[in-house]
Amino acid sequence: MQFAFTKANEKVYNSSMEKELTEQTVQQNLIYDGKIIRLYRDDVTLPNGQAAVREYVSHPGGAAVLPIDDEGNVYLVRQFRYPYRTELLEVPAGKLEQNEAPQQAAIRELEEETGLRAGDVRELGVFYPTPGYTDERLHIYLATHLVQGNMHLDSDEFVSVIKIPFDEVLQMVRNNAIKDGKTCFAVMRYALER
Amino acid sequence: MQFAFTKANEKVYNSSMEKELTEQTVQQNLIYDGKIIRLYRDDVTLPNGQAAVREYVSHPGGAAVLPIDDEGNVYLVRQFRYPYRTELLEVPAGKLEQNEAPQQAAIRELEEETGLRAGDVRELGVFYPTPGYTDERLHIYLATHLVQGNMHLDSDEFVSVIKIPFDEVLQMVRNNAIKDGKTCFAVMRYALER
């Protein structure tokens, strides 16, 4: 088993130089092919040669957007999240359509869920929400210079739109009133950059 | 369909006052009962009375810890993450054992994965990594006053431990060299609080 305390260096950014952590696919097994997610239970070989199983969800990827108007207000959507059986406050977001660029998805979801169009959109980053068991990539954007467009939700989407000053939203992230991962990511990234 | 622009107020914190977003379970259907995750495909009723299906993963919950030594260095683990077929740099973390408190899990995983014991542990927050399709709660802690303990990994765990100054880790979050959600959350929360 490898155990290495190293000074931060190029190896951190170029992990391909070290192969001893890699797991090899022996067989990919599709367990469930759903509306949004697929579940796999793959047979793999561990770095020490032993056999193991890896269960994970495959997801098309998502895009989310932090919309801030000229007065510094953020627009969040409140929606029921079935896995938690509760409503959450979140930045507008959705999954990528087939062949859709993440930034286009962010712009589309912003207008669909809030009725707002952005004069300016830029990337805040991308993150992997919980890499032990999903392959989802979540692309996060900042939208500014907002103007009114047309709201049009999917037939199974029910949301309320809430307008809150950014500093209050940041406080809600810091005191855990906001718990959604992509919203925490977007708000903290922007707070550290502005 | 409800559409409400409201000023931020108590309603944001007490969403139970508004029931029109709630989805009701008609039948819970267990699709897959795995080693770590379970997959459900539930029949639900939407706020407008229509029938729909909700697919989601049930997970026991996780705990992660940002370990910082007296010189301001952070200890991260590099491990292969099968869903992405790549190595990621992450804070030490793991799932909760049965009846295990999140803080105990964080302390246990810290020693198991890095061989470090913490003289002081405090909560940085909790977040929901991707609430559309998982019920996982991720509890995040800060560990300081670190001393040497005993490393002991699970039989299917292979990790390298990396020591990096905090400011460099923060830079890696901001330039997307670090993509793991719980690591981004922990690093940014600490950066905003110190």
GROMACS .gro file of C-alpha atoms in nm:
model
  388
    1MET     CA    1   0.000   0.000   0.000
    2GLN     CA    2   0.131   0.338  -0.097
    3PHE     CA    3   0.166   0.611   0.163
    4ALA     CA    4   0.339   0.929   0.059
    5PHE     CA    5   0.365   1.266   0.225
    6THR     CA    6   0.488   1.490  -0.051
    7LYS     CA    7   0.531   1.861  -0.087
    8ALA     CA    8   0.272   2.003  -0.326
    9ASN     CA    9   0.418   1.979  -0.673
   10GLU     CA   10   0.336   1.890  -1.032
   11LYS     CA   11   0.240   1.537  -0.937
   12VAL     CA   12  -0.076   1.670  -0.784
   13TYR     CA   13  -0.184   1.805  -1.121
   14ASN     CA   14  -0.052   1.514  -1.325
   15SER     CA   15  -0.172   1.204  -1.153
   16SER     CA   16  -0.122   1.001  -1.472
   17MET     CA   17   0.240   0.962  -1.358
   18GLU     CA   18   0.122   0.735  -1.077
   19LYS     CA   19  -0.083   0.434  -1.178
   20GLU     CA   20  -0.097   0.240  -0.856
   21LEU     CA   21  -0.437   0.380  -0.752
   22THR     CA   22  -0.619   0.291  -1.074
   23GLU     CA   23  -0.910   0.048  -1.082
   24GLN     CA   24  -0.966  -0.145  -1.405
   25THR     CA   25  -1.310  -0.228  -1.544
   26VAL     CA   26  -1.362  -0.603  -1.588
   27GLN     CA   27  -1.728  -0.581  -1.685
   28GLN     CA   28  -1.981  -0.299  -1.695
   29ASN     CA   29  -2.327  -0.403  -1.576
   30LEU     CA   30  -2.630  -0.179  -1.634
   31ILE     CA   31  -2.875  -0.238  -1.346
   32TYR     CA   32  -3.136   0.029  -1.415
   33ASP     CA   33  -3.199   0.260  -1.711
   34GLY     CA   34  -3.424   0.538  -1.587
   35LYS     CA   35  -3.573   0.864  -1.700
   36ILE     CA   36  -3.279   1.075  -1.580
   37ILE     CA   37  -3.027   0.840  -1.419
   38ARG     CA   38  -2.876   0.502  -1.495
   39LEU     CA   39  -2.737   0.270  -1.229
   40TYR     CA   40  -2.429   0.057  -1.294
   41ARG     CA   41  -2.276  -0.219  -1.084
   42ASP     CA   42  -1.938  -0.286  -1.242
   43ASP     CA   43  -1.690  -0.562  -1.171
   44VAL     CA   44  -1.344  -0.409  -1.130
   45THR     CA   45  -0.989  -0.502  -1.041
   46LEU     CA   46  -0.830  -0.309  -0.754
   47PRO     CA   47  -0.469  -0.181  -0.762
   48ASN     CA   48  -0.360  -0.491  -0.565
   49GLY     CA   49  -0.522  -0.724  -0.822
   50GLN     CA   50  -0.821  -0.819  -0.609
   51ALA     CA   51  -1.174  -0.821  -0.751
   52ALA     CA   52  -1.432  -0.570  -0.628
   53VAL     CA   53  -1.765  -0.416  -0.722
   54ARG     CA   54  -1.837  -0.047  -0.788
   55GLU     CA   55  -2.195   0.080  -0.777
   56TYR     CA   56  -2.261   0.421  -0.929
   57VAL     CA   57  -2.513   0.644  -1.098
   58SER     CA   58  -2.457   0.784  -1.446
   59HIS     CA   59  -2.609   1.128  -1.503
   60PRO     CA   60  -2.603   1.353  -1.815
   61GLY     CA   61  -2.447   1.641  -1.619
   62GLY     CA   62  -2.600   1.961  -1.493
   63ALA     CA   63  -2.574   2.337  -1.517
   64ALA     CA   64  -2.664   2.595  -1.254
   65VAL     CA   65  -2.657   2.972  -1.253
   66LEU     CA   66  -2.628   3.239  -0.983
   67PRO     CA   67  -2.840   3.529  -1.116
   68ILE     CA   68  -2.760   3.869  -0.963
   69ASP     CA   69  -2.939   4.186  -1.070
   70ASP     CA   70  -2.800   4.539  -1.088
   71GLU     CA   71  -2.907   4.604  -0.726
   72GLY     CA   72  -2.719   4.299  -0.596
   73ASN     CA   73  -3.025   4.076  -0.548
   74VAL     CA   74  -3.006   3.702  -0.611
   75TYR     CA   75  -3.296   3.503  -0.762
   76LEU     CA   76  -3.339   3.159  -0.608
   77VAL     CA   77  -3.599   2.891  -0.670
   78ARG     CA   78  -3.777   2.709  -0.393
   79GLN     CA   79  -3.883   2.359  -0.489
   80PHE     CA   80  -3.981   2.031  -0.332
   81ARG     CA   81  -3.695   1.781  -0.339
   82TYR     CA   82  -3.844   1.439  -0.313
   83PRO     CA   83  -3.535   1.251  -0.184
   84TYR     CA   84  -3.534   1.477   0.126
   85ARG     CA   85  -3.915   1.512   0.141
   86THR     CA   86  -3.873   1.886   0.187
   87GLU     CA   87  -3.846   2.215   0.000
   88LEU     CA   88  -3.501   2.357  -0.071
   89LEU     CA   89  -3.382   2.698  -0.185
   90GLU     CA   90  -3.151   2.662  -0.485
   91VAL     CA   91  -2.999   2.853  -0.771
   92PRO     CA   92  -3.182   2.784  -1.101
   93ALA     CA   93  -3.045   2.463  -1.251
   94GLY     CA   94  -3.118   2.159  -1.458
   95LYS     CA   95  -2.969   1.869  -1.645
   96LEU     CA   96  -2.801   1.903  -1.981
   97GLU     CA   97  -3.011   1.814  -2.283
   98GLN     CA   98  -2.850   1.591  -2.546
   99ASN     CA   99  -2.559   1.771  -2.718
  100GLU     CA  100  -2.628   2.086  -2.516
  101ALA     CA  101  -2.332   2.296  -2.400
  102PRO     CA  102  -2.337   2.359  -2.023
  103GLN     CA  103  -2.354   2.738  -2.064
  104GLN     CA  104  -2.654   2.707  -2.296
  105ALA     CA  105  -2.825   2.481  -2.044
  106ALA     CA  106  -2.763   2.739  -1.770
  107ILE     CA  107  -2.911   3.019  -1.981
  108ARG     CA  108  -3.211   2.802  -2.075
  109GLU     CA  109  -3.282   2.692  -1.719
  110LEU     CA  110  -3.253   3.048  -1.589
  111GLU     CA  111  -3.526   3.168  -1.822
  112GLU     CA  112  -3.745   2.859  -1.781
  113GLU     CA  113  -3.741   2.867  -1.403
  114THR     CA  114  -3.733   3.243  -1.330
  115GLY     CA  115  -3.836   3.419  -1.650
  116LEU     CA  116  -3.508   3.610  -1.652
  117ARG     CA  117  -3.260   3.659  -1.937
  118ALA     CA  118  -2.895   3.739  -1.868
  119GLY     CA  119  -2.703   4.011  -2.053
  120ASP     CA  120  -2.379   3.857  -1.930
  121VAL     CA  121  -2.290   3.499  -1.830
  122ARG     CA  122  -1.954   3.371  -1.713
  123GLU     CA  123  -1.830   3.047  -1.564
  124LEU     CA  124  -1.768   3.022  -1.189
  125GLY     CA  125  -1.641   2.663  -1.200
  126VAL     CA  126  -1.734   2.297  -1.223
  127PHE     CA  127  -1.758   2.045  -0.942
  128TYR     CA  128  -1.827   1.678  -0.880
  129PRO     CA  129  -2.106   1.663  -0.622
  130THR     CA  130  -2.039   1.324  -0.459
  131PRO     CA  131  -1.777   1.129  -0.653
  132GLY     CA  132  -1.810   0.800  -0.464
  133TYR     CA  133  -2.124   0.699  -0.653
  134THR     CA  134  -2.212   0.942  -0.932
  135ASP     CA  135  -2.037   1.066  -1.247
  136GLU     CA  136  -2.231   1.394  -1.260
  137ARG     CA  137  -2.043   1.710  -1.355
  138LEU     CA  138  -2.210   2.029  -1.231
  139HIS     CA  139  -2.120   2.346  -1.424
  140ILE     CA  140  -2.176   2.670  -1.236
  141TYR     CA  141  -2.226   3.015  -1.392
  142LEU     CA  142  -2.278   3.374  -1.286
  143ALA     CA  143  -2.551   3.568  -1.470
  144THR     CA  144  -2.570   3.948  -1.453
  145HIS     CA  145  -2.743   4.236  -1.639
  146LEU     CA  146  -3.076   4.056  -1.601
  147VAL     CA  147  -3.384   4.146  -1.806
  148GLN     CA  148  -3.735   4.003  -1.812
  149GLY     CA  149  -3.799   3.707  -2.045
  150ASN     CA  150  -4.056   3.428  -2.039
  151MET     CA  151  -4.098   3.167  -1.766
  152HIS     CA  152  -4.197   2.820  -1.890
  153LEU     CA  153  -4.155   2.522  -1.659
  154ASP     CA  154  -4.155   2.152  -1.743
  155SER     CA  155  -4.490   1.986  -1.675
  156ASP     CA  156  -4.358   1.816  -1.359
  157GLU     CA  157  -4.175   2.123  -1.226
  158PHE     CA  158  -4.326   2.340  -0.953
  159VAL     CA  159  -4.114   2.623  -0.817
  160SER     CA  160  -4.142   2.958  -0.643
  161VAL     CA  161  -3.894   3.232  -0.727
  162ILE     CA  162  -3.743   3.423  -0.437
  163LYS     CA  163  -3.542   3.746  -0.455
  164ILE     CA  164  -3.287   3.803  -0.177
  165PRO     CA  165  -2.989   4.042  -0.139
  166PHE     CA  166  -2.659   3.860  -0.204
  167ASP     CA  167  -2.517   3.930   0.143
  168GLU     CA  168  -2.826   3.771   0.296
  169VAL     CA  169  -2.788   3.465   0.072
  170LEU     CA  170  -2.423   3.436   0.176
  171GLN     CA  171  -2.530   3.450   0.539
  172MET     CA  172  -2.786   3.174   0.471
  173VAL     CA  173  -2.509   2.955   0.327
  174ARG     CA  174  -2.286   3.024   0.625
  175ASN     CA  175  -2.558   2.946   0.881
  176ASN     CA  176  -2.680   2.639   0.687
  177ALA     CA  177  -3.027   2.772   0.606
  178ILE     CA  178  -2.925   2.695   0.245
  179LYS     CA  179  -2.800   2.335   0.209
  180ASP     CA  180  -2.804   2.265  -0.164
  181GLY     CA  181  -2.451   2.186  -0.283
  182LYS     CA  182  -2.449   2.378  -0.612
  183THR     CA  183  -2.601   2.683  -0.440
  184CYS     CA  184  -2.336   2.675  -0.165
  185PHE     CA  185  -2.066   2.636  -0.431
  186ALA     CA  186  -2.192   2.924  -0.647
  187VAL     CA  187  -2.247   3.165  -0.358
  188MET     CA  188  -1.910   3.097  -0.190
  189ARG     CA  189  -1.715   3.109  -0.516
  190TYR     CA  190  -1.868   3.445  -0.599
  191ALA     CA  191  -1.813   3.574  -0.243
  192LEU     CA  192  -1.443   3.487  -0.270
  193GLU     CA  193  -1.405   3.654  -0.610
  194ARG     CA  194  -1.601   3.978  -0.602
  195MET     CA  195  -4.884   2.736  -1.097
  196GLN     CA  196  -4.749   2.947  -0.818
  197PHE     CA  197  -4.513   3.231  -0.901
  198ALA     CA  198  -4.417   3.463  -0.619
  199PHE     CA  199  -4.151   3.728  -0.591
  200THR     CA  200  -4.128   3.791  -0.220
  201LYS     CA  201  -3.894   3.989  -0.002
  202ALA     CA  202  -3.673   3.760   0.204
  203ASN     CA  203  -3.854   3.687   0.525
  204GLU     CA  204  -3.949   3.408   0.765
  205LYS     CA  205  -4.127   3.214   0.493
  206VAL     CA  206  -3.791   3.122   0.348
  207TYR     CA  207  -3.702   2.947   0.672
  208ASN     CA  208  -4.044   2.801   0.736
  209SER     CA  209  -4.156   2.653   0.408
  210SER     CA  210  -4.410   2.433   0.589
  211MET     CA  211  -4.647   2.731   0.567
  212GLU     CA  212  -4.675   2.671   0.193
  213LYS     CA  213  -4.787   2.328   0.089
  214GLU     CA  214  -4.849   2.376  -0.280
  215LEU     CA  215  -4.502   2.248  -0.384
  216THR     CA  216  -4.522   1.920  -0.195
  217GLU     CA  217  -4.517   1.583  -0.370
  218GLN     CA  218  -4.695   1.293  -0.201
  219THR     CA  219  -4.567   0.936  -0.202
  220VAL     CA  220  -4.816   0.692  -0.354
  221GLN     CA  221  -4.587   0.390  -0.347
  222GLN     CA  222  -4.221   0.342  -0.263
  223ASN     CA  223  -4.046   0.091  -0.495
  224LEU     CA  224  -3.701  -0.044  -0.410
  225ILE     CA  225  -3.522  -0.116  -0.739
  226TYR     CA  226  -3.175  -0.207  -0.614
  227ASP     CA  227  -3.035  -0.278  -0.267
  228GLY     CA  228  -2.657  -0.246  -0.293
  229LYS     CA  229  -2.348  -0.248  -0.076
  230ILE     CA  230  -2.358   0.128  -0.011
  231ILE     CA  231  -2.653   0.272  -0.201
  232ARG     CA  232  -3.014   0.178  -0.261
  233LEU     CA  233  -3.211   0.291  -0.565
  234TYR     CA  234  -3.581   0.380  -0.540
  235ARG     CA  235  -3.833   0.454  -0.812
  236ASP     CA  236  -4.135   0.593  -0.631
  237ASP     CA  237  -4.481   0.671  -0.764
  238VAL     CA  238  -4.581   1.018  -0.646
  239THR     CA  239  -4.858   1.272  -0.684
  240LEU     CA  240  -4.752   1.620  -0.800
  241PRO     CA  241  -4.894   1.943  -0.649
  242ASN     CA  242  -5.145   1.962  -0.936
  243GLY     CA  243  -5.270   1.609  -0.867
  244GLN     CA  244  -5.098   1.443  -1.161
  245ALA     CA  245  -4.905   1.118  -1.124
  246ALA     CA  246  -4.527   1.112  -1.170
  247VAL     CA  247  -4.222   0.901  -1.095
  248ARG     CA  248  -3.921   1.001  -0.880
  249GLU     CA  249  -3.594   0.806  -0.912
  250TYR     CA  250  -3.338   0.856  -0.638
  251VAL     CA  251  -3.053   0.702  -0.446
  252SER     CA  252  -3.068   0.646  -0.072
  253HIS     CA  253  -2.733   0.678   0.106
  254PRO     CA  254  -2.645   0.645   0.476
  255GLY     CA  255  -2.490   0.993   0.484
  256GLY     CA  256  -2.128   1.100   0.492
  257ALA     CA  257  -1.877   1.292   0.698
  258ALA     CA  258  -1.569   1.479   0.576
  259VAL     CA  259  -1.299   1.671   0.755
  260LEU     CA  260  -1.060   1.951   0.659
  261PRO     CA  261  -0.744   1.876   0.861
  262ILE     CA  262  -0.511   2.175   0.911
  263ASP     CA  263  -0.190   2.149   1.109
  264ASP     CA  264  -0.025   2.416   1.325
  265GLU     CA  265   0.176   2.540   1.023
  266GLY     CA  266  -0.137   2.590   0.812
  267ASN     CA  267  -0.092   2.279   0.595
  268VAL     CA  268  -0.391   2.079   0.476
  269TYR     CA  269  -0.387   1.698   0.443
  270LEU     CA  270  -0.573   1.570   0.139
  271VAL     CA  271  -0.616   1.218   0.004
  272ARG     CA  272  -0.570   1.130  -0.359
  273GLN     CA  273  -0.779   0.835  -0.467
  274PHE     CA  274  -0.920   0.677  -0.779
  275ARG     CA  275  -1.286   0.760  -0.826
  276TYR     CA  276  -1.434   0.493  -1.045
  277PRO     CA  277  -1.741   0.688  -1.172
  278TYR     CA  278  -1.503   0.946  -1.329
  279ARG     CA  279  -1.230   0.693  -1.412
  280THR     CA  280  -0.973   0.931  -1.264
  281GLU     CA  281  -0.794   1.024  -0.942
  282LEU     CA  282  -0.929   1.310  -0.736
  283LEU     CA  283  -0.784   1.513  -0.449
  284GLU     CA  284  -1.028   1.521  -0.159
  285VAL     CA  285  -1.054   1.589   0.210
  286PRO     CA  286  -1.063   1.267   0.416
  287ALA     CA  287  -1.420   1.138   0.424
  288GLY     CA  288  -1.644   0.835   0.437
  289LYS     CA  289  -1.993   0.714   0.494
  290LEU     CA  290  -2.154   0.693   0.835
  291GLU     CA  291  -2.156   0.352   1.000
  292GLN     CA  292  -2.482   0.236   1.154
  293ASN     CA  293  -2.578   0.456   1.454
  294GLU     CA  294  -2.256   0.656   1.416
  295ALA     CA  295  -2.267   1.030   1.485
  296PRO     CA  296  -2.131   1.237   1.193
  297GLN     CA  297  -1.852   1.392   1.403
  298GLN     CA  298  -1.737   1.048   1.519
  299ALA     CA  299  -1.732   0.932   1.156
  300ALA     CA  300  -1.521   1.233   1.059
  301ILE     CA  301  -1.270   1.164   1.338
  302ARG     CA  302  -1.257   0.793   1.246
  303GLU     CA  303  -1.209   0.855   0.873
  304LEU     CA  304  -0.938   1.114   0.941
  305GLU     CA  305  -0.728   0.863   1.132
  306GLU     CA  306  -0.804   0.571   0.900
  307GLU     CA  307  -0.711   0.757   0.583
  308THR     CA  308  -0.427   0.983   0.701
  309GLY     CA  309  -0.305   0.842   1.033
  310LEU     CA  310  -0.378   1.175   1.201
  311ARG     CA  311  -0.568   1.245   1.523
  312ALA     CA  312  -0.729   1.582   1.586
  313GLY     CA  313  -0.696   1.769   1.915
  314ASP     CA  314  -0.989   1.987   1.815
  315VAL     CA  315  -1.284   1.923   1.581
  316ARG     CA  316  -1.567   2.162   1.499
  317GLU     CA  317  -1.849   2.163   1.246
  318LEU     CA  318  -1.819   2.374   0.930
  319GLY     CA  319  -2.165   2.283   0.798
  320VAL     CA  320  -2.377   2.025   0.623
  321PHE     CA  321  -2.481   2.016   0.260
  322TYR     CA  322  -2.691   1.815   0.017
  323PRO     CA  323  -2.462   1.726  -0.274
  324THR     CA  324  -2.714   1.686  -0.558
  325PRO     CA  325  -3.070   1.688  -0.425
  326GLY     CA  326  -3.244   1.591  -0.749
  327TYR     CA  327  -3.161   1.223  -0.708
  328THR     CA  328  -2.990   1.147  -0.376
  329ASP     CA  329  -3.086   1.187  -0.009
  330GLU     CA  330  -2.725   1.200   0.113
  331ARG     CA  331  -2.637   1.447   0.387
  332LEU     CA  332  -2.269   1.543   0.394
  333HIS     CA  333  -2.141   1.672   0.729
  334ILE     CA  334  -1.825   1.880   0.710
  335TYR     CA  335  -1.577   1.940   0.994
  336LEU     CA  336  -1.256   2.129   1.062
  337ALA     CA  337  -0.981   1.939   1.246
  338THR     CA  338  -0.689   2.119   1.409
  339HIS     CA  339  -0.410   2.047   1.662
  340LEU     CA  340  -0.320   1.734   1.469
  341VAL     CA  341  -0.104   1.457   1.614
  342GLN     CA  342   0.018   1.128   1.471
  343GLY     CA  343  -0.211   0.825   1.513
  344ASN     CA  344  -0.248   0.502   1.318
  345MET     CA  345  -0.349   0.472   0.954
  346HIS     CA  346  -0.568   0.172   0.871
  347LEU     CA  347  -0.757   0.163   0.543
  348ASP     CA  348  -1.046  -0.059   0.439
  349SER     CA  349  -0.936  -0.353   0.223
  350ASP     CA  350  -1.071  -0.191  -0.095
  351GLU     CA  351  -0.934   0.157  -0.020
  352PHE     CA  352  -0.615   0.284  -0.184
  353VAL     CA  353  -0.515   0.642  -0.115
  354SER     CA  354  -0.211   0.869  -0.112
  355VAL     CA  355  -0.192   1.144   0.147
  356ILE     CA  356  -0.081   1.487   0.025
  357LYS     CA  357   0.021   1.783   0.240
  358ILE     CA  358  -0.037   2.130   0.089
  359PRO     CA  359  -0.045   2.481   0.240
  360PHE     CA  360  -0.404   2.604   0.284
  361ASP     CA  361  -0.364   2.904   0.056
  362GLU     CA  362  -0.247   2.673  -0.222
  363VAL     CA  363  -0.548   2.445  -0.167
  364LEU     CA  364  -0.778   2.746  -0.185
  365GLN     CA  365  -0.615   2.846  -0.511
  366MET     CA  366  -0.668   2.492  -0.645
  367VAL     CA  367  -1.038   2.519  -0.561
  368ARG     CA  368  -1.063   2.858  -0.731
  369ASN     CA  369  -0.885   2.741  -1.048
  370ASN     CA  370  -1.076   2.409  -1.056
  371ALA     CA  371  -0.775   2.182  -1.005
  372ILE     CA  372  -0.981   2.048  -0.712
  373LYS     CA  373  -1.331   1.945  -0.822
  374ASP     CA  374  -1.466   1.731  -0.539
  375GLY     CA  375  -1.779   1.892  -0.394
  376LYS     CA  376  -1.717   1.832  -0.023
  377THR     CA  377  -1.356   1.954  -0.060
  378CYS     CA  378  -1.469   2.274  -0.236
  379PHE     CA  379  -1.733   2.326   0.034
  380ALA     CA  380  -1.491   2.273   0.324
  381VAL     CA  381  -1.213   2.489   0.180
  382MET     CA  382  -1.440   2.780   0.083
  383ARG     CA  383  -1.632   2.774   0.412
  384TYR     CA  384  -1.306   2.788   0.606
  385ALA     CA  385  -1.167   3.060   0.377
  386LEU     CA  386  -1.474   3.275   0.445
  387GLU     CA  387  -1.454   3.225   0.822
  388ARG     CA  388  -1.090   3.245   0.922
   0.00000   0.00000   0.00000
